[in-house]
Short mmCIF file of C-alpha atoms in Angstrom, two decimals:
data_model
loop_
_atom_site.label_atom_id
_atom_site.label_comp_id
_atom_site.label_asym_id
_atom_site.label_seq_id
_atom_site.Cartn_x
_atom_site.Cartn_y
_atom_site.Cartn_z
CA UNK A 25 34.91 -20.45 -1.86
CA UNK A 26 34.82 -17.33 -3.82
CA UNK A 27 31.41 -16.26 -1.96
CA UNK A 28 32.99 -16.66 1.15
CA UNK A 29 36.14 -14.59 0.18
CA UNK A 30 33.93 -11.93 -0.92
CA UNK A 31 31.84 -12.04 2.62
CA UNK A 32 35.27 -12.02 4.34
CA UNK A 33 36.55 -8.76 2.35
CA UNK A 34 33.21 -7.15 2.86
CA UNK A 35 33.11 -7.56 6.34
CA UNK A 36 36.62 -6.44 6.85
CA UNK A 37 36.40 -3.16 4.90
CA UNK A 38 33.18 -2.61 6.71
CA UNK A 39 34.92 -3.09 9.92
CA UNK A 40 37.27 -0.50 8.94
CA UNK A 41 35.01 1.92 8.17
CA UNK A 42 32.96 1.75 11.36
CA UNK A 43 36.24 2.17 13.35
CA UNK A 44 37.17 4.89 11.38
CA UNK A 45 33.76 6.53 11.82
CA UNK A 46 34.04 6.20 15.56
CA UNK A 47 36.62 8.60 15.54
CA UNK A 48 35.36 10.95 13.18
CA UNK A 49 31.95 11.91 14.27
CA UNK A 50 30.78 14.84 16.16
CA UNK A 51 27.71 15.87 18.00
CA UNK A 52 24.17 14.07 19.01
CA UNK A 53 23.52 13.76 15.11
CA UNK A 54 27.18 12.10 14.59
CA UNK A 55 26.44 9.70 17.07
CA UNK A 56 23.31 8.63 16.39
CA UNK A 57 24.65 8.56 12.64
CA UNK A 58 27.42 6.04 14.06
CA UNK A 59 24.48 3.87 15.56
CA UNK A 60 22.88 3.47 12.49
CA UNK A 61 25.62 2.84 10.44
CA UNK A 62 27.18 0.28 12.69
CA UNK A 63 23.72 -1.31 12.69
CA UNK A 64 23.37 -2.04 9.16
CA UNK A 65 27.05 -2.80 9.08
CA UNK A 66 26.45 -5.64 11.58
CA UNK A 67 24.22 -7.44 9.16
CA UNK A 68 27.09 -8.78 6.97
CA UNK A 69 28.97 -9.90 10.11
CA UNK A 70 25.94 -11.62 11.65
CA UNK A 71 25.75 -13.63 8.31
CA UNK A 72 29.39 -14.43 8.17
CA UNK A 73 29.02 -16.04 11.89
CA UNK A 74 25.82 -17.46 11.21
CA UNK A 75 26.10 -18.72 7.61
CA UNK A 76 29.71 -19.37 6.97
CA UNK A 77 29.11 -22.85 7.33
CA UNK A 78 26.36 -24.48 5.67
CA UNK A 79 24.45 -27.76 5.66
CA UNK A 80 23.14 -28.65 2.16
CA UNK A 81 20.85 -32.10 2.75
CA UNK A 82 18.74 -33.98 -0.14
CA UNK A 83 16.61 -36.89 -0.11
CA UNK A 84 17.27 -39.45 2.51
CA UNK A 85 18.86 -42.83 1.92
CA UNK A 86 16.73 -44.51 4.93
CA UNK A 87 13.60 -46.13 4.34
CA UNK A 88 10.23 -44.06 4.49
CA UNK A 89 7.98 -45.41 7.38
CA UNK A 90 5.08 -44.42 9.09
CA UNK A 91 1.48 -43.25 8.35
CA UNK A 92 1.01 -39.64 7.07
CA UNK A 93 -1.59 -37.41 7.41
CA UNK A 94 -1.72 -34.38 4.56
CA UNK A 95 -3.39 -31.39 5.84
CA UNK A 96 -4.42 -28.74 3.38
CA UNK A 97 -5.33 -25.42 5.05
CA UNK A 98 -8.01 -23.51 3.19
CA UNK A 99 -9.82 -20.48 4.03
CA UNK A 100 -11.22 -18.56 0.89
CA UNK A 101 -8.68 -19.14 -1.67
CA UNK A 102 -9.92 -19.01 -5.29
CA UNK A 103 -10.90 -22.36 -6.63
CA UNK A 104 -8.81 -22.20 -9.53
CA UNK A 105 -5.93 -22.25 -7.06
CA UNK A 106 -6.97 -24.62 -4.64
CA UNK A 107 -8.10 -27.52 -7.04
CA UNK A 108 -4.71 -28.23 -8.70
CA UNK A 109 -3.17 -28.19 -5.26
CA UNK A 110 -5.72 -30.69 -4.10
CA UNK A 111 -5.07 -32.52 -7.39
CA UNK A 112 -1.28 -32.61 -6.81
CA UNK A 113 -1.72 -34.29 -3.47
CA UNK A 114 -3.84 -36.89 -4.68
CA UNK A 115 -0.57 -37.85 -6.89
CA UNK A 116 1.60 -38.46 -4.02
CA UNK A 117 3.02 -41.65 -4.56
CA UNK A 118 3.52 -42.46 -0.82
CA UNK A 119 0.63 -45.13 0.17
CA UNK A 120 0.29 -44.95 3.48
CA UNK A 121 -1.22 -41.45 3.72
CA UNK A 122 -4.60 -39.63 4.31
CA UNK A 123 -5.56 -36.25 2.74
CA UNK A 124 -7.42 -34.09 4.96
CA UNK A 125 -9.08 -30.57 3.76
CA UNK A 126 -9.17 -28.39 6.80
CA UNK A 127 -11.76 -25.44 5.48
CA UNK A 128 -11.96 -22.39 7.52
CA UNK A 129 -13.94 -21.10 4.83
CA UNK A 130 -17.03 -23.55 5.32
CA UNK A 131 -17.59 -23.67 1.59
CA UNK A 132 -19.80 -26.49 0.05
CA UNK A 133 -18.04 -26.41 -3.21
CA UNK A 134 -14.64 -27.14 -1.16
CA UNK A 135 -16.20 -30.28 0.38
CA UNK A 136 -17.12 -31.45 -2.95
CA UNK A 137 -13.83 -31.07 -4.50
CA UNK A 138 -12.34 -32.92 -1.23
CA UNK A 139 -14.84 -35.89 -1.69
CA UNK A 140 -14.10 -35.70 -5.96
CA UNK A 141 -10.51 -36.21 -4.91
CA UNK A 142 -10.77 -38.83 -1.95
CA UNK A 143 -9.71 -36.21 0.69
CA UNK A 144 -11.73 -36.19 4.14
CA UNK A 145 -13.22 -32.66 4.58
CA UNK A 146 -13.18 -31.07 8.28
CA UNK A 147 -14.64 -27.51 8.73
CA UNK A 148 -14.53 -25.95 12.30
CA UNK A 149 -17.66 -24.61 13.96
CA UNK A 150 -15.29 -21.96 15.79
CA UNK A 151 -13.33 -20.41 12.78
CA UNK A 152 -11.39 -18.56 12.55
CA UNK A 153 -10.16 -18.79 16.16
CA UNK A 154 -6.48 -18.96 16.22
CA UNK A 155 -6.13 -18.67 12.41
CA UNK A 156 -4.11 -21.29 10.63
CA UNK A 157 -2.55 -22.85 13.83
CA UNK A 158 -6.07 -23.17 15.01
CA UNK A 159 -7.09 -24.92 12.06
CA UNK A 160 -4.22 -27.53 12.23
CA UNK A 161 -4.69 -28.19 15.81
CA UNK A 162 -8.41 -29.10 14.76
CA UNK A 163 -7.01 -31.47 12.24
CA UNK A 164 -4.61 -33.11 14.74
CA UNK A 165 -7.73 -33.82 16.87
CA UNK A 166 -9.64 -36.00 14.07
CA UNK A 167 -6.30 -37.73 12.61
CA UNK A 168 -3.83 -40.06 13.96
CA UNK A 169 -0.89 -40.51 11.49
CA UNK A 170 2.66 -40.54 12.63
CA UNK A 171 3.67 -37.64 10.46
CA UNK A 172 1.93 -34.21 9.20
CA UNK A 173 2.55 -32.87 5.87
CA UNK A 174 1.31 -29.25 5.62
CA UNK A 175 0.43 -27.82 2.42
CA UNK A 176 -0.81 -24.38 2.04
CA UNK A 177 -4.01 -24.15 -0.42
CA UNK A 178 -1.82 -22.15 -3.28
CA UNK A 179 1.04 -24.51 -2.85
CA UNK A 180 0.98 -27.29 -5.49
CA UNK A 181 3.27 -30.29 -4.85
CA UNK A 182 5.42 -30.49 -7.69
CA UNK A 183 7.34 -33.97 -6.65
CA UNK A 184 5.21 -36.68 -6.05
CA UNK A 185 7.78 -38.38 -4.14
CA UNK A 186 8.16 -35.93 -1.36
CA UNK A 187 7.20 -38.27 1.36
CA UNK A 188 9.46 -41.29 -0.24
CA UNK A 189 12.24 -39.03 -0.40
CA UNK A 190 12.07 -37.31 3.03
CA UNK A 191 10.46 -39.54 5.83
CA UNK A 192 13.52 -41.68 5.84
CA UNK A 193 15.11 -38.52 7.67
CA UNK A 194 12.87 -39.34 10.40
CA UNK A 195 13.83 -42.66 10.69
CA UNK A 196 17.40 -41.79 10.53
CA UNK A 197 17.06 -39.60 13.65
CA UNK A 198 14.25 -40.21 16.59
CA UNK A 199 14.41 -36.69 17.68
CA UNK A 200 13.99 -34.92 14.56
CA UNK A 201 10.67 -33.05 14.77
CA UNK A 202 10.43 -31.35 11.23
CA UNK A 203 11.53 -31.50 7.74
CA UNK A 204 11.21 -28.34 5.85
CA UNK A 205 11.79 -27.79 2.36
CA UNK A 206 12.74 -25.17 -0.36
CA UNK A 207 9.52 -23.41 -1.98
CA UNK A 208 9.37 -22.01 -5.43
CA UNK A 209 6.88 -19.43 -6.87
CA UNK A 210 5.03 -18.50 -10.02
CA UNK A 211 6.42 -14.90 -10.41
CA UNK A 212 8.59 -13.25 -12.54
CA UNK A 213 12.27 -14.43 -12.74
CA UNK A 214 13.48 -11.01 -11.11
CA UNK A 215 11.01 -10.85 -8.61
CA UNK A 216 12.06 -10.65 -4.74
CA UNK A 217 9.76 -13.48 -3.71
CA UNK A 218 11.91 -16.17 -4.73
CA UNK A 219 13.77 -15.33 -1.67
CA UNK A 220 17.30 -16.96 -2.91
CA UNK A 221 19.33 -15.58 -0.27
CA UNK A 222 16.66 -17.10 2.33
CA UNK A 223 16.38 -20.31 1.17
CA UNK A 224 19.88 -20.86 -0.56
CA UNK A 225 22.09 -19.60 2.38
CA UNK A 226 20.27 -18.31 5.51
CA UNK A 227 18.08 -21.85 5.76
CA UNK A 228 21.23 -23.81 4.85
CA UNK A 229 23.35 -21.84 7.56
CA UNK A 230 20.58 -22.53 10.15
CA UNK A 231 20.66 -26.12 8.94
CA UNK A 232 24.24 -26.73 10.00
CA UNK A 233 23.37 -25.25 13.73
CA UNK A 234 19.73 -27.20 14.10
CA UNK A 235 18.23 -24.27 13.75
CA UNK A 236 16.23 -24.37 10.21
CA UNK A 237 12.89 -23.21 10.78
CA UNK A 238 9.39 -24.30 9.09
CA UNK A 239 8.42 -22.00 6.34
CA UNK A 240 4.66 -23.18 6.74
CA UNK A 241 4.01 -25.23 3.67
CA UNK A 242 5.57 -28.14 2.10
CA UNK A 243 6.99 -29.16 6.03
CA UNK A 244 6.57 -32.65 7.65
CA UNK A 245 6.25 -32.85 11.20
CA UNK A 246 6.68 -35.63 13.64
CA UNK A 247 3.12 -35.66 15.49
CA UNK A 248 4.88 -37.07 18.85
CA UNK A 249 6.96 -33.80 18.65
CA UNK A 250 3.94 -31.57 18.02
CA UNK A 251 2.11 -33.40 20.81
CA UNK A 252 4.91 -32.79 23.23
CA UNK A 253 4.87 -28.99 22.92
CA UNK A 254 0.78 -28.91 22.81
CA UNK A 255 0.31 -28.89 19.22
CA UNK A 256 0.92 -25.88 16.93
CA UNK A 257 1.13 -23.02 19.11
CA UNK A 258 -1.23 -20.26 18.69
CA UNK A 259 0.48 -17.66 20.40
CA UNK A 260 1.95 -15.59 17.37
CA UNK A 261 0.20 -14.46 14.06
CA UNK A 262 1.23 -17.20 12.11
CA UNK A 263 2.35 -20.77 13.24
CA UNK A 264 5.60 -21.63 11.30
CA UNK A 265 8.12 -19.61 13.19
CA UNK A 266 6.93 -20.26 16.65
CA UNK A 267 6.51 -23.83 16.17
CA UNK A 268 10.00 -24.25 15.03
CA UNK A 269 11.06 -22.00 17.91
CA UNK A 270 8.87 -24.36 20.58
CA UNK A 271 10.28 -27.41 19.15
CA UNK A 272 14.00 -25.97 19.48
CA UNK A 273 13.32 -25.09 23.01
CA UNK A 274 11.98 -28.39 23.77
CA UNK A 275 15.39 -30.11 22.63
CA UNK A 276 14.08 -31.66 19.20
CA UNK A 277 15.85 -31.24 16.09
CA UNK A 278 14.90 -29.67 12.62
CA UNK A 279 16.06 -30.35 9.06
CA UNK A 280 16.01 -28.29 5.95
CA UNK A 281 16.26 -29.85 2.51
CA UNK A 282 17.31 -27.64 -0.08
CA UNK A 283 15.22 -29.08 -2.92
CA UNK A 284 12.07 -27.85 -4.35
CA UNK A 285 8.82 -29.79 -3.80
CA UNK A 286 6.17 -27.46 -4.14
CA UNK A 287 5.43 -24.57 -6.39
CA UNK A 288 2.72 -21.76 -5.46
CA UNK A 289 1.88 -18.05 -5.68
CA UNK A 290 3.39 -14.88 -4.07
CA UNK A 291 1.81 -11.44 -3.58
CA UNK A 292 3.03 -9.09 -6.54
CA UNK A 293 0.58 -6.17 -5.18
CA UNK A 294 2.53 -3.80 -2.94
CA UNK A 295 -0.35 -3.68 -0.55
CA UNK A 296 -0.44 -7.55 -0.21
CA UNK A 297 3.38 -7.48 -0.05
CA UNK A 298 3.31 -4.89 2.79
CA UNK A 299 0.76 -7.37 4.47
CA UNK A 300 2.84 -10.71 4.06
CA UNK A 301 6.17 -9.46 4.87
CA UNK A 302 5.02 -7.06 7.55
CA UNK A 303 3.26 -9.89 9.38
CA UNK A 304 6.43 -12.20 9.21
CA UNK A 305 8.43 -9.13 10.56
CA UNK A 306 5.95 -8.75 13.31
CA UNK A 307 6.20 -12.56 14.24
CA UNK A 308 9.62 -12.48 14.34
CA UNK A 309 10.23 -9.01 16.46
CA UNK A 310 7.24 -9.89 18.54
CA UNK A 311 9.09 -13.36 19.65
CA UNK A 312 12.28 -11.45 20.33
CA UNK A 313 10.56 -8.94 22.76
CA UNK A 314 8.25 -11.06 24.41
CA UNK A 315 9.78 -14.32 24.40
CA UNK A 316 13.53 -13.35 23.79
CA UNK A 317 15.55 -16.43 22.56
CA UNK A 318 18.86 -14.96 24.43
CA UNK A 319 17.36 -16.07 27.58
CA UNK A 320 16.12 -19.60 26.97
CA UNK A 321 18.73 -21.91 28.59
CA UNK A 322 17.46 -25.04 26.74
CA UNK A 323 18.65 -23.47 23.28
CA UNK A 324 22.34 -23.62 22.24
CA UNK A 325 24.35 -20.25 21.86
CA UNK A 326 23.92 -20.94 17.86
CA UNK A 327 20.55 -21.29 17.74
CA UNK A 328 19.99 -18.02 19.99
CA UNK A 329 22.33 -16.16 17.43
CA UNK A 330 19.94 -17.54 14.58
CA UNK A 331 16.87 -16.33 15.93
CA UNK A 332 18.18 -13.18 17.12
CA UNK A 333 19.41 -12.55 13.72
CA UNK A 334 15.86 -12.78 12.10
CA UNK A 335 14.46 -10.12 14.58
CA UNK A 336 17.38 -7.72 14.41
CA UNK A 337 17.46 -7.73 10.27
CA UNK A 338 13.69 -6.32 10.60
CA UNK A 339 14.26 -4.10 13.16
CA UNK A 340 16.96 -2.29 11.56
CA UNK A 341 15.03 -1.78 8.49
CA UNK A 342 12.24 -0.45 10.32
CA UNK A 343 14.29 1.75 12.45
CA UNK A 344 17.85 2.36 10.76
CA UNK A 345 16.85 2.76 7.15
CA UNK A 346 14.48 5.91 7.17
CA UNK A 347 16.67 7.69 9.93
CA UNK A 348 19.54 7.08 7.40
CA UNK A 349 17.75 8.46 4.89
CA UNK A 350 16.64 11.61 6.69
CA UNK A 351 20.07 12.49 8.02
CA UNK A 352 21.41 14.56 5.23
CA UNK A 353 18.18 16.73 5.26
CA UNK A 354 18.59 17.13 8.93
CA UNK A 355 22.19 18.20 8.49
CA UNK A 356 21.52 20.41 5.99
CA UNK A 357 18.43 22.18 7.21
CA UNK A 358 19.48 22.62 10.86
CA UNK A 359 23.52 23.09 10.01
CA UNK A 360 24.27 20.21 12.34
CA UNK A 361 27.36 18.26 11.37
CA UNK A 362 27.52 14.62 11.65
CA UNK A 363 31.23 13.96 10.12
CA UNK A 364 34.45 16.10 11.16
CA UNK A 365 36.15 14.59 7.67
CA UNK A 366 33.87 14.80 4.78
CA UNK A 367 36.41 13.67 2.36
CA UNK A 368 37.62 11.09 4.71
CA UNK A 369 34.07 9.71 4.85
CA UNK A 370 33.84 9.32 1.56
CA UNK A 371 37.14 7.36 1.02
CA UNK A 372 36.19 4.97 3.65
CA UNK A 373 32.38 4.69 2.80
CA UNK A 374 32.22 4.61 -1.07
CA UNK A 375 34.52 1.25 -1.01
CA UNK A 376 32.56 -0.19 1.69
CA UNK A 377 29.48 0.44 -0.26
CA UNK A 378 30.58 -0.95 -3.44
CA UNK A 379 31.75 -4.23 -1.69
CA UNK A 380 28.41 -4.50 0.00
CA UNK A 381 26.42 -4.16 -3.14
CA UNK A 382 28.55 -6.81 -4.76
CA UNK A 383 28.29 -9.11 -1.97
CA UNK A 384 24.42 -8.96 -1.85
CA UNK A 385 24.20 -9.12 -5.43
CA UNK A 386 25.85 -12.63 -5.55
CA UNK A 387 24.35 -13.90 -2.76
CA UNK A 388 20.91 -12.95 -3.82
CA UNK A 389 21.22 -15.04 -7.21
CA UNK A 390 22.76 -11.82 -8.97
CA UNK A 391 19.94 -9.48 -8.47
CA UNK A 392 19.74 -6.50 -6.08
CA UNK A 393 15.97 -6.59 -5.66
CA UNK A 394 15.70 -8.55 -2.27
CA UNK A 395 18.28 -5.97 -0.72
CA UNK A 396 16.08 -3.14 -2.25
CA UNK A 397 12.65 -4.71 -0.88
CA UNK A 398 14.36 -5.19 2.41
CA UNK A 399 15.14 -1.39 2.78
CA UNK A 400 11.99 -0.41 0.87
CA UNK A 401 9.70 -2.03 3.27
CA UNK A 402 10.79 -0.30 6.26
CA UNK A 403 7.15 1.41 6.81
CA UNK A 404 5.81 -2.17 7.17
CA UNK A 405 8.64 -3.43 9.40
CA UNK A 406 8.08 -0.11 11.55
CA UNK A 407 4.49 -1.12 12.14
CA UNK A 408 5.29 -4.33 12.96
CA UNK A 409 7.91 -3.12 15.36
CA UNK A 410 5.37 -0.82 17.23
CA UNK A 411 2.75 -3.80 17.10
CA UNK A 412 5.48 -6.01 18.51
CA UNK A 413 6.04 -3.87 21.35
CA UNK A 414 2.60 -3.19 22.32
CA UNK A 415 0.35 -5.48 24.71
CA UNK A 416 -1.72 -7.99 23.26
CA UNK A 417 -2.13 -10.08 20.30
CA UNK A 418 -2.63 -8.09 16.77
CA UNK A 419 -5.36 -9.25 14.42
CA UNK A 420 -4.50 -11.24 11.39
CA UNK A 421 -5.98 -11.72 7.96
CA UNK A 422 -4.73 -13.97 5.20
CA UNK A 423 -2.70 -12.38 2.54
CA UNK A 424 -4.25 -12.31 -1.50
CA UNK A 425 -1.78 -14.01 -3.61
CA UNK A 426 -3.50 -13.00 -7.05
CA UNK A 427 -2.52 -9.71 -8.15
CA UNK A 428 -5.09 -6.76 -9.38
CA UNK A 429 -2.26 -5.04 -11.07
CA UNK A 430 -3.35 -1.79 -9.38
CA UNK A 431 -1.27 1.09 -8.16
CA UNK A 432 -0.70 1.50 -4.43
CA UNK A 433 0.54 5.14 -3.84
CA UNK A 434 -0.28 5.21 -0.19
CA UNK A 435 2.38 2.33 0.68
CA UNK A 436 5.06 4.69 -1.08
CA UNK A 437 4.00 8.00 0.77
CA UNK A 438 6.75 7.65 3.06
CA UNK A 439 9.43 6.85 0.25
CA UNK A 440 8.31 9.91 -1.68
CA UNK A 441 8.60 12.28 1.34
CA UNK A 442 11.93 10.95 1.83
CA UNK A 443 13.24 11.74 -1.82
CA UNK A 444 11.55 15.03 -1.74
CA UNK A 445 12.71 16.22 1.55
CA UNK A 446 16.22 14.87 0.74
CA UNK A 447 16.71 16.50 -2.53
CA UNK A 448 14.80 19.51 -1.56
CA UNK A 449 16.96 20.33 1.32
CA UNK A 450 20.26 20.02 -1.00
CA UNK A 451 18.45 22.58 -3.43
CA UNK A 452 17.86 24.83 -0.33
CA UNK A 453 21.26 24.68 0.89
CA UNK A 454 23.10 25.10 -2.26
CA UNK A 455 20.77 28.07 -3.08
CA UNK A 456 21.38 29.86 0.53
CA UNK A 457 24.99 28.62 1.03
CA UNK A 458 26.52 27.70 -2.04
CA UNK A 459 28.45 24.46 -2.65
CA UNK A 460 30.73 22.92 0.15
CA UNK A 461 31.70 19.61 1.16
CA UNK A 462 28.60 18.82 3.52
CA UNK A 463 27.01 18.20 0.06
CA UNK A 464 29.31 15.63 -0.79
CA UNK A 465 28.13 13.79 2.56
CA UNK A 466 24.61 14.15 1.73
CA UNK A 467 25.06 12.67 -1.99
CA UNK A 468 26.49 9.84 -0.84
CA UNK A 469 23.49 8.81 1.14
CA UNK A 470 21.25 10.17 -1.42
CA UNK A 471 22.78 7.84 -4.22
CA UNK A 472 22.10 4.96 -1.56
CA UNK A 473 18.72 5.96 -0.88
CA UNK A 474 17.62 6.23 -4.45
CA UNK A 475 19.06 2.90 -5.13
CA UNK A 476 17.51 0.94 -2.42
CA UNK A 477 14.11 2.81 -2.85
CA UNK A 478 13.67 2.85 -6.69
CA UNK A 479 12.00 -0.68 -7.21
CA UNK A 480 9.24 -0.29 -4.38
CA UNK A 481 8.67 3.48 -5.35
CA UNK A 482 7.99 2.17 -9.29
CA UNK A 483 5.88 -0.78 -8.09
CA UNK A 484 3.77 1.81 -6.12
CA UNK A 485 3.68 4.31 -9.00
CA UNK A 486 3.01 1.63 -11.89
CA UNK A 487 2.01 -1.38 -10.16
CA UNK A 488 2.64 -4.80 -11.68
CA UNK A 489 1.08 -6.64 -14.83
CA UNK A 490 -2.41 -7.60 -14.47
CA UNK A 491 -2.14 -11.29 -13.72
CA UNK A 492 -4.55 -14.19 -14.42
CA UNK A 493 -4.44 -17.84 -13.26
CA UNK A 494 -4.14 -20.34 -15.91
CA UNK A 495 -4.98 -23.91 -15.20
CA UNK A 496 -3.35 -26.97 -16.76
CA UNK A 497 -3.49 -30.51 -15.64
CA UNK A 498 -1.89 -30.39 -12.24
CA UNK A 499 -0.12 -27.22 -12.65
CA UNK A 500 -1.15 -23.73 -11.41
CA UNK A 501 0.17 -21.01 -14.28
CA UNK A 502 0.16 -17.08 -13.62
CA UNK A 503 0.27 -15.15 -17.10
CA UNK A 504 0.77 -11.38 -17.38
CA UNK A 505 -1.84 -9.59 -19.19
CA UNK A 506 -1.61 -5.65 -19.09
CA UNK A 507 -1.06 -2.87 -16.44
CA UNK A 508 -3.70 -1.03 -15.09
#
């Protein structure tokens, strides 16, 4: 309830700010500033609309029934990651299951491990056609279970009762097509990859409107539902979001269980973070641009809003964040005024910023890092937006999950340019014209820029601790050693 009160107060003060801004902007730069600020302020409003009501579901009270094919998809992941995952699958307690190792890397050592743990090894002749979706579809051709549990090669199943606890949901509802679960990751506690905002609030909000999506691993699908849409769709880069979308469009239901059943790795190197998050952004925006949910009659208006919110969130980071941070420099260097009342702007904007920061601090698990990385990843999301608009299907490569601990200066060039241009323009203006009220306008945005971009700049400059993988029986561990 406290979080809802905080959200409502944040939205109200942002609305007051945007309304005030509408009557106090001037010139082309001012109206561009209004569009940018209005778009950024839209996100808490969308969150209020889509996630005010949340549905948190745990294990089913209905009996677990039916046969299950467990698919572990492999490409060229390190064996020290893959073997504990395969071992954990062999410990799943549900008896009516069959484990398949779907290997797009074609390695004999993977086949030997599969045999060792009693799994069926499958390798495609036409790998890597259609990437993971193609690999999964090949698994569908050689298997026959009523349900499919999909596990990535770096996602250990930590709860062996996953099928006993979740299959009953399908017994309860014949229209249920998938059950997605919460994921956890072997990363530092403060790392943004834990995605508390997404797993704790966004998915739960989607769950209340039959709009919960698959997250790729730790997901159980009903085979008959997949067959009704032609298997795992191969249209997008990765299969999870678009499979969920096609199932919803076909009238099937989804369910999100807010409980951890898997633990795996997540990228820590900045280049790999760009690769993974950029692909997610590309997939989401490509869906919105080329198969827009707003025009799908079979979707409810709530489902349309949920799918649209995902794309809008990425697009705002891609376009509005860099524009916002460039505007002070443009205003100072060219003498273009954006706001007619600088002191009024500060009086409205500073309190709304404080409320916004407090809200995201609490909704992200008492940390700012998730919002900071959302803003700081604007180059990856901008690239994804461009690729989403362009014709054809972009290429795809599996993201590396083990950190090298290296620096990634190339990824933060846009951020450093923004910082240097912004502060350089202030120095130039003060030296040329002296101090006046327009500098106050720039300081508000500069503070915001430094705050949002600081973690990603530091990650690029200094890297992360070099990591090594340690294996205990049935467990993956990642241990920091040193920085490069």
